[in-house]
Short mmCIF file of C-alpha atoms in Angstrom, two decimals:
data_model
loop_
_atom_site.label_atom_id
_atom_site.label_comp_id
_atom_site.label_asym_id
_atom_site.label_seq_id
_atom_site.Cartn_x
_atom_site.Cartn_y
_atom_site.Cartn_z
CA MET A 1372 95.43 114.53 114.34
CA ALA A 1373 98.55 116.05 115.62
CA SER A 1374 99.52 119.23 113.84
CA GLY A 1375 103.04 121.42 113.74
CA THR A 1376 103.58 125.29 114.96
CA SER A 1377 103.50 126.89 111.82
CA GLN A 1378 103.40 126.21 107.73
CA GLN A 1379 106.70 125.37 106.18
CA SER A 1380 108.31 124.81 102.58
CA TYR A 1381 107.51 121.40 100.93
CA SER A 1382 107.72 120.34 98.05
CA THR A 1383 104.67 120.66 95.09
CA GLY A 1384 106.25 118.19 93.06
CA SER A 1385 107.93 114.57 94.35
CA LEU A 1386 111.34 116.12 93.26
CA THR A 1387 110.83 120.04 93.54
CA ARG A 1388 110.50 122.34 96.22
CA GLY A 1389 107.88 125.01 96.80
CA THR A 1390 105.15 126.11 98.94
CA PHE A 1391 102.47 123.58 100.13
CA SER A 1392 100.20 124.35 103.27
CA PRO A 1393 99.94 121.20 105.43
CA LEU A 1394 95.95 121.42 105.46
CA ASP A 1395 95.55 119.82 102.36
CA GLN A 1396 97.15 116.79 103.79
CA ILE A 1397 95.42 116.87 107.48
CA ARG A 1398 91.89 116.82 105.39
CA LEU A 1399 92.80 113.88 103.34
CA PHE A 1400 94.02 112.33 106.67
CA GLU A 1401 90.59 113.12 108.17
CA ARG A 1402 88.46 111.80 104.49
CA LYS A 1403 90.35 108.37 105.44
CA TYR A 1404 90.07 107.87 108.81
CA ASP A 1405 87.09 110.10 110.27
CA PRO A 1406 84.77 107.26 109.50
CA VAL A 1407 86.95 104.59 111.44
CA THR A 1408 86.91 107.18 114.60
CA ARG A 1409 83.38 107.95 114.03
CA ALA A 1410 82.64 104.08 114.29
CA VAL A 1411 84.40 103.82 117.32
CA VAL A 1412 82.81 106.67 119.17
CA GLU A 1413 79.15 105.67 117.95
CA ALA A 1414 79.60 102.36 119.64
CA LEU A 1415 79.99 103.90 122.98
CA PRO A 1416 76.64 104.94 124.88
CA VAL A 1417 77.13 108.81 124.16
CA GLU A 1418 74.97 110.95 125.55
CA PRO A 1419 73.64 114.42 124.26
CA ALA A 1420 74.75 116.02 127.25
CA TRP A 1421 78.44 114.55 127.20
CA ARG A 1422 81.42 116.87 127.89
CA CYS A 1423 84.25 115.76 125.40
CA LEU A 1424 87.84 116.48 125.11
CA GLU A 1425 89.91 116.17 121.95
CA LEU A 1426 93.72 116.16 122.02
CA GLY A 1427 95.65 117.12 118.81
CA ALA A 1428 92.44 118.31 117.32
CA GLY A 1429 94.21 119.26 114.10
CA ALA A 1430 91.67 120.72 111.15
CA GLY A 1431 88.79 119.71 113.65
CA SER A 1432 86.64 117.69 111.89
CA MET A 1433 85.77 115.26 114.79
CA SER A 1434 85.45 117.85 117.35
CA TYR A 1435 82.86 119.28 115.17
CA TRP A 1436 81.29 115.98 114.27
CA LEU A 1437 81.30 115.63 118.53
CA ALA A 1438 79.33 118.95 118.96
CA GLU A 1439 76.82 117.88 116.59
CA ARG A 1440 76.44 114.14 118.90
CA VAL A 1441 76.45 116.15 122.06
CA PRO A 1442 73.84 119.21 121.51
CA GLN A 1443 73.02 119.74 125.20
CA GLY A 1444 77.43 119.00 125.93
CA GLN A 1445 80.15 120.84 125.62
CA VAL A 1446 83.46 119.94 123.19
CA LEU A 1447 86.86 121.20 124.18
CA ALA A 1448 89.29 120.93 121.13
CA VAL A 1449 92.66 121.65 121.89
CA ASP A 1450 95.76 121.74 119.21
CA ILE A 1451 99.62 123.54 119.47
CA ASP A 1452 98.16 125.12 116.70
CA VAL A 1453 94.69 126.29 116.24
CA SER A 1454 94.62 128.40 113.25
CA ARG A 1455 92.62 125.44 111.36
CA LEU A 1456 90.14 125.63 113.89
CA ASP A 1457 86.67 127.49 113.92
CA ALA A 1458 85.76 128.52 117.37
CA GLU A 1459 82.36 129.69 116.22
CA HIS A 1460 81.63 126.53 114.09
CA ALA A 1461 79.53 125.45 116.98
CA ALA A 1462 77.86 127.11 120.25
CA ASN A 1463 78.79 124.53 122.52
CA LEU A 1464 82.35 124.06 120.74
CA THR A 1465 85.51 125.91 122.83
CA VAL A 1466 89.02 125.88 120.87
CA ARG A 1467 92.27 126.19 123.46
CA GLN A 1468 95.65 126.61 121.69
CA ALA A 1469 98.02 124.04 124.30
CA ASP A 1470 100.85 122.04 124.64
CA ILE A 1471 99.23 118.80 125.92
CA VAL A 1472 102.72 117.47 127.02
CA ALA A 1473 102.25 120.29 129.47
CA ALA A 1474 98.41 121.08 130.02
CA GLU A 1475 96.40 120.58 132.26
CA PHE A 1476 92.47 119.64 132.31
CA GLU A 1477 89.94 119.56 135.13
CA GLU A 1478 90.15 115.95 136.87
CA GLY A 1479 86.91 114.02 136.12
CA ALA A 1480 85.38 116.20 133.90
CA TYR A 1481 85.40 114.64 130.55
CA ASP A 1482 82.81 111.96 129.51
CA LEU A 1483 85.07 111.29 126.42
CA VAL A 1484 88.69 111.70 125.50
CA LEU A 1485 89.70 111.39 122.20
CA ALA A 1486 93.19 111.56 121.28
CA ARG A 1487 93.91 110.63 117.47
CA ALA A 1488 97.72 110.54 115.72
CA VAL A 1489 99.30 112.18 118.58
CA LEU A 1490 100.49 110.56 121.20
CA GLU A 1491 103.36 108.75 119.02
CA HIS A 1492 104.57 111.82 118.88
CA LEU A 1493 105.41 112.99 121.89
CA PRO A 1494 108.32 111.98 124.30
CA ASP A 1495 106.72 110.13 126.82
CA PRO A 1496 103.14 108.90 125.55
CA ASP A 1497 102.28 107.16 128.48
CA ALA A 1498 102.34 109.64 131.14
CA VAL A 1499 99.91 111.67 128.79
CA LEU A 1500 97.59 109.15 128.42
CA ARG A 1501 97.54 108.69 132.49
CA ARG A 1502 97.23 112.01 132.82
CA ALA A 1503 94.24 112.12 130.09
CA ALA A 1504 92.61 108.74 132.21
CA ARG A 1505 92.45 111.26 135.04
CA TRP A 1506 90.63 113.85 133.25
CA LEU A 1507 87.84 111.07 132.76
CA ALA A 1508 84.50 111.72 134.81
CA PRO A 1509 84.01 108.03 136.57
CA GLY A 1510 82.59 105.72 133.67
CA GLY A 1511 83.88 107.86 131.08
CA TRP A 1512 85.70 106.48 128.15
CA LEU A 1513 88.92 107.38 126.79
CA VAL A 1514 89.86 106.89 122.53
CA VAL A 1515 92.87 106.69 121.19
CA GLU A 1516 94.21 106.18 118.08
CA ASP A 1517 97.85 105.66 116.71
CA PHE A 1518 99.99 103.95 114.17
CA TYR A 1519 102.01 101.18 114.27
CA TYR A 1520 104.57 100.91 111.26
CA LEU A 1521 104.78 97.43 110.00
CA PRO A 1522 108.84 96.67 109.41
CA ALA A 1523 109.89 98.24 106.45
CA GLU A 1524 111.88 95.35 105.16
CA HIS A 1525 108.85 93.21 104.87
CA ALA A 1526 107.35 95.79 102.06
CA ALA A 1527 105.47 94.15 98.82
CA THR A 1528 108.26 95.75 96.67
CA ALA A 1529 112.04 96.21 96.42
CA VAL A 1530 111.59 100.15 96.05
CA GLY A 1531 109.01 100.23 98.71
CA ARG A 1532 111.28 98.63 101.24
CA THR A 1533 114.02 101.51 100.81
CA LEU A 1534 111.27 104.02 100.70
CA VAL A 1535 109.26 103.25 103.36
CA GLY A 1536 112.02 102.54 105.17
CA GLY A 1537 113.43 105.89 104.75
CA TYR A 1538 110.18 107.73 105.62
CA VAL A 1539 110.58 105.74 108.85
CA ARG A 1540 113.76 106.68 109.79
CA ARG A 1541 112.83 110.39 109.24
CA MET A 1542 109.83 110.14 111.62
CA GLN A 1543 112.19 108.60 114.49
CA GLU A 1544 114.68 111.37 113.88
CA GLN A 1545 112.17 114.02 114.59
CA GLY A 1546 111.02 112.01 117.67
CA ALA A 1547 107.87 109.92 116.53
CA ASP A 1548 107.58 106.49 118.14
CA MET A 1549 107.14 104.25 115.31
CA GLY A 1550 106.19 101.40 117.47
CA TRP A 1551 104.23 102.86 120.43
CA ALA A 1552 100.52 101.89 119.35
CA ARG A 1553 101.61 97.96 119.74
CA HIS A 1554 101.81 99.11 123.43
CA LEU A 1555 98.37 101.26 123.51
CA PRO A 1556 95.78 97.97 124.86
CA ALA A 1557 98.38 97.28 127.46
CA ALA A 1558 99.25 100.96 128.21
CA LEU A 1559 95.42 101.81 129.03
CA ALA A 1560 94.94 98.93 131.60
CA ARG A 1561 98.27 100.26 133.20
CA ALA A 1562 96.62 103.69 133.38
CA GLY A 1563 93.69 102.04 135.55
CA LEU A 1564 91.25 101.94 132.77
CA GLU A 1565 89.15 98.91 131.84
CA PRO A 1566 89.98 97.94 128.32
CA ALA A 1567 86.46 97.41 126.23
CA GLY A 1568 87.96 97.04 122.57
CA LEU A 1569 90.18 97.25 119.67
CA ARG A 1570 90.28 98.01 116.22
CA LEU A 1571 92.91 97.63 113.57
CA THR A 1572 92.85 99.64 110.12
CA PRO A 1573 95.59 98.93 107.71
CA ALA A 1574 96.93 101.97 105.90
CA GLY A 1575 99.39 101.53 102.76
CA PRO A 1576 99.42 102.08 99.01
CA GLY A 1577 96.44 100.70 97.02
CA GLN A 1578 94.88 100.32 100.29
CA SER A 1579 92.17 102.92 99.20
CA ALA A 1580 91.89 105.55 96.69
CA ALA A 1581 92.22 107.87 99.89
CA ASP A 1582 95.62 106.10 100.93
CA ASP A 1583 96.93 106.78 97.50
CA GLU A 1584 95.77 110.23 97.80
CA LEU A 1585 97.65 110.78 101.14
CA ILE A 1586 100.58 109.20 100.27
CA GLY A 1587 101.10 110.74 97.22
CA LEU A 1588 100.53 114.04 98.66
CA ARG A 1589 103.28 113.17 101.52
CA LEU A 1590 105.80 112.17 99.06
CA LYS A 1591 105.03 115.63 97.11
CA GLN A 1592 105.56 117.26 100.28
CA GLU A 1593 108.18 115.63 101.87
CA GLY A 1594 109.92 113.48 99.28
CA HIS A 1595 112.81 116.16 98.68
CA ALA A 1596 113.98 115.54 101.86
CA LEU A 1597 114.03 112.19 101.58
CA VAL A 1598 116.59 112.29 98.50
CA ASP A 1599 118.71 115.34 100.14
CA ASN A 1600 119.48 113.01 103.24
CA GLY A 1601 120.29 110.30 101.05
CA MET A 1602 117.53 107.90 101.95
CA VAL A 1603 116.54 107.30 98.64
CA THR A 1604 117.14 108.13 95.49
CA ALA A 1605 115.24 110.57 92.95
CA ASP A 1606 114.52 107.35 90.70
CA GLU A 1607 113.35 105.80 93.28
CA LEU A 1608 111.27 108.16 94.48
CA ALA A 1609 109.37 108.66 90.93
CA GLU A 1610 109.32 104.76 90.66
CA PHE A 1611 107.28 104.31 94.32
CA MET A 1612 105.00 107.19 92.96
CA ASP A 1613 104.48 105.67 89.74
CA LEU A 1614 103.54 102.33 91.41
CA LEU A 1615 100.90 104.47 93.06
CA GLY A 1616 97.58 103.22 92.16
CA ARG A 1617 98.52 99.78 90.54
CA PRO A 1618 97.48 96.67 91.35
CA GLU A 1619 101.65 95.29 91.64
CA GLY A 1620 102.52 98.40 94.24
CA ARG A 1621 99.93 97.85 96.78
CA ASP A 1622 101.23 97.23 99.92
CA MET A 1623 100.11 97.47 104.12
CA THR A 1624 102.74 99.65 105.72
CA THR A 1625 101.25 100.91 108.85
CA LEU A 1626 97.95 99.89 111.37
CA MET A 1627 96.25 102.36 112.72
CA VAL A 1628 95.57 101.47 116.31
CA SER A 1629 91.74 102.18 117.88
CA ALA A 1630 91.93 101.29 121.33
CA TRP A 1631 89.37 102.37 123.83
CA ALA A 1632 88.58 101.96 127.62
CA ARG A 1633 86.44 103.40 130.67
CA ARG A 1634 87.35 104.78 133.76
CA PRO A 1635 86.18 102.76 136.73
CA GLN A 1636 82.65 103.80 137.82
CA GLY A 1637 83.66 103.64 141.43
#
């Protein structure tokens, strides 16, 4: 998961400001999505000596898991902020601080490259994907997971339409491409890889207890910014928060697109 460059001031409640570490949000994200990512990787012909590279390693859950899966291999965990990564977690794990927009890695060196929830935040995700394809060894696998945001105007509730629309606009203002994941399967093919699989995982209020907890935490951290910028009112934010965990508030706001492809052997 992509991470920021430093801790910031966030809200400790939906309408109040305070200091809140983003680490809790990252760990909730991992709790929801690690089972999906692990299932994708486990469907590949993983060998104990594989060399793996994770781009945007976040708090490290997938890199730590990969280190266990390839005990005779190596895992390189890369993030722009490595403060949440434990380089001593495993003997076959290496942590490197780098901005993947500019960083280069050895061509043909990796049997698996994993990028989860990171490319959509970059100015030119297709360019990074093409470079990642070059870092694969012949026969190596690239697994990319990113989010496609469904149209806010189709949300299940009126307050959902307002709040999700405001949240998406805020993400776009910060440089995220909310529709790029829809292009992912085609982008893998354009990068010269052989597409192998696609999986969609819905996310949103009521999809799971982890969804509700993650959404609630994000709004506690970021909700005041939506109010301050006039994207939602304080009452709308409070109403949306109140609907979390209730059947009438259930919705599907995003799809995590998991796509994987292989570098040709020849």
